[in-house]
Amino acid sequence: LALDPSIIGALQAAGVAEGSVLREKGVHQMYRVTEDNIETDCNNIVYIVRPKMKMMKIIAKHIRHLEKQLGDAKTFHVYLVPRSTLVCQRILEDEGVLGSIHSLRQFEFDLIPLDDDVISMGLDSSFRECYMDGDSSSLYYVARAIMRIQTQFGWIPEIRGKGRCARQTIDMMKR
C-alpha cells in the first residue's frame, strides 16, 4: 500500500491507516509516495493518492522501475482521492504506464468523521489552491459532499457562507 503523504492524516483520523487494521485486510507493507522508488516483493501494489500531476509522474516512475526490476510480475492499482480525472489518466498514458495499471479508479473519501458532531474533508491545500493557484476544484468536492449529506439526511433549508469561494460552492450546488 503506497499512500500520498497528504492523505495519511485523514486516513488515520478515520481509523483506516492503523497497522493492525491494514494487516487484517492483507496489507504487508505501507509506503509514503515520494520520489524515491519503492522496493517491495509484494505482487499487488495499491496507490491511494490525490489526483495531482506530480503524483502521477511519481507513480509512473515507480511502475517503470518495478517493471524493469521484476518484469510483469506486479499488479498495480491506483485509487484517486476524492475523484479520478482525465488529466491524471492522460499523464499516465503519456508516461507509458497506463497499460500496466490493472485498475485506475476513484476513492470517494470525502467526509471524515473526527468526532460525534465534527466531520472534515481533509482538503489541507484547498485554501492555497483556491486563492493562490486559482484552482477551484476543491470547491466542487465541498459542494458534492454537502449534496451527499442532503441525500442521506434531508434537504438543508439554509446554507450560509462568506466570501467568493462560498458563493461559488453554493452556485455549484444549485446546478
XYZ file of C-alpha atoms in Angstrom:
175
model
C 0.000 0.000 0.000
C 1.504 3.307 -1.101
C -0.166 6.408 0.338
C 0.016 10.052 -0.644
C 1.520 11.839 2.395
C -1.242 14.476 2.189
C -3.987 11.932 2.957
C -2.287 9.820 5.615
C -3.572 12.086 8.415
C -7.148 11.849 7.141
C -6.932 8.060 6.890
C -5.520 7.872 10.413
C -8.311 10.131 11.732
C -10.851 7.753 10.210
C -9.047 4.773 11.764
C -8.155 3.284 8.373
C -4.364 3.721 8.320
C -3.635 1.841 11.526
C -1.186 -1.019 11.138
C -3.367 -3.681 12.775
C -6.419 -2.805 10.664
C -4.368 -2.886 7.468
C -2.686 -6.191 8.360
C -6.144 -7.724 8.894
C -7.001 -6.662 5.349
C -3.865 -8.259 3.896
C -1.563 -5.244 3.675
C 2.045 -6.400 4.136
C 3.865 -3.083 3.846
C 2.881 0.576 3.804
C 4.844 3.285 1.983
C 4.641 7.050 1.605
C 4.601 8.026 -2.055
C 7.788 10.020 -2.595
C 10.303 10.495 -5.387
C 12.227 7.501 -4.035
C 11.452 4.179 -5.706
C 9.516 1.557 -3.793
C 11.413 -1.664 -3.145
C 8.992 -4.487 -2.430
C 8.477 -8.176 -3.076
C 4.671 -7.844 -2.964
C 2.825 -8.787 -6.153
C -0.016 -6.268 -5.749
C 0.795 -2.616 -5.258
C -2.049 -0.241 -4.429
C -1.575 3.525 -4.637
C -4.025 5.844 -2.879
C -3.194 9.404 -3.918
C -4.665 12.814 -4.657
C -5.271 13.494 -8.368
C -2.185 15.664 -8.852
C 0.154 15.808 -11.820
C 3.217 15.345 -9.616
C 1.784 12.179 -8.050
C 1.033 10.667 -11.466
C 4.620 11.265 -12.589
C 5.976 9.683 -9.399
C 3.700 6.645 -9.820
C 4.842 6.301 -13.447
C 8.462 6.384 -12.287
C 7.761 3.707 -9.656
C 5.979 1.446 -12.151
C 8.777 1.727 -14.726
C 11.360 0.941 -12.029
C 9.488 -2.092 -10.672
C 8.718 -3.480 -14.133
C 12.352 -3.071 -15.153
C 13.455 -4.795 -11.957
C 10.929 -7.648 -11.872
C 9.204 -7.725 -15.255
C 5.426 -8.056 -15.437
C 5.096 -9.914 -12.119
C 3.487 -6.911 -10.367
C -0.128 -5.782 -10.478
C -0.688 -2.043 -9.981
C -3.884 -0.393 -8.750
C -4.288 3.382 -8.493
C -7.091 4.977 -6.475
C -7.519 8.731 -6.727
C -8.989 10.600 -3.741
C -11.630 12.043 -3.936
C -12.138 11.515 -7.672
C -10.436 10.394 -10.831
C -9.638 12.961 -13.513
C -8.981 12.693 -17.216
C -5.806 14.734 -16.754
C -4.371 12.060 -14.448
C -5.299 9.312 -16.875
C -3.688 11.261 -19.719
C -0.450 11.781 -17.768
C -0.198 8.060 -17.025
C -0.860 7.351 -20.693
C 1.770 9.878 -21.826
C 4.259 8.364 -19.376
C 3.619 4.955 -20.990
C 2.364 3.146 -17.876
C -1.435 3.268 -18.193
C -1.447 -0.206 -19.762
C 0.457 -1.574 -16.752
C -2.185 -0.351 -14.301
C -4.780 -3.029 -13.607
C -7.302 -0.557 -12.210
C -7.488 3.234 -12.122
C -10.456 4.311 -10.020
C -11.684 6.981 -7.703
C -11.939 6.518 -3.951
C -14.625 8.821 -2.568
C -13.125 9.512 0.812
C -14.546 12.993 1.225
C -16.208 13.101 4.641
C -14.052 12.063 7.568
C -15.715 11.762 10.990
C -13.473 13.286 13.644
C -15.992 13.220 16.491
C -19.714 12.645 17.010
C -20.561 16.094 15.671
C -17.475 17.053 13.635
C -16.591 15.998 10.105
C -13.680 17.058 7.946
C -12.871 16.787 4.283
C -9.111 16.620 4.727
C -8.506 19.125 1.919
C -5.399 20.559 3.514
C -4.274 22.561 0.480
C -7.666 23.924 -0.594
C -7.012 27.481 0.609
C -3.786 27.698 -1.390
C -5.417 26.100 -4.427
C -8.405 28.470 -4.396
C -6.720 31.760 -3.556
C -3.140 31.388 -4.743
C -3.389 28.941 -7.661
C -6.867 29.912 -8.881
C -7.902 26.233 -8.864
C -11.474 25.858 -7.623
C -11.687 22.062 -7.945
C -11.739 21.646 -4.149
C -14.946 23.708 -4.087
C -16.550 21.070 -6.288
C -15.631 18.431 -3.683
C -17.184 20.581 -0.931
C -20.396 21.081 -2.935
C -20.602 17.368 -3.709
C -20.083 16.464 -0.024
C -22.849 18.838 1.106
C -25.187 17.392 -1.508
C -24.302 13.883 -0.316
C -25.203 14.880 3.256
C -28.516 16.231 1.970
C -29.166 12.972 0.124
C -28.624 10.947 3.279
C -30.239 13.225 5.877
C -32.622 15.504 4.009
C -32.627 18.945 2.464
C -30.726 21.667 4.323
C -33.089 24.666 4.277
C -30.446 27.357 4.662
C -26.773 27.206 3.780
C -24.689 30.231 4.679
C -21.173 31.091 3.649
C -18.894 34.058 3.471
C -16.768 35.130 0.537
C -16.221 34.359 -3.115
C -15.465 30.664 -2.643
C -18.590 30.121 -0.543
C -20.660 31.760 -3.311
C -19.039 29.515 -5.939
C -19.757 26.423 -3.836
C -23.420 27.355 -3.398
C -23.712 28.104 -7.115
C -22.285 24.655 -7.919
C -24.874 23.055 -5.643
C -27.716 24.858 -7.420
C -26.742 23.416 -10.831
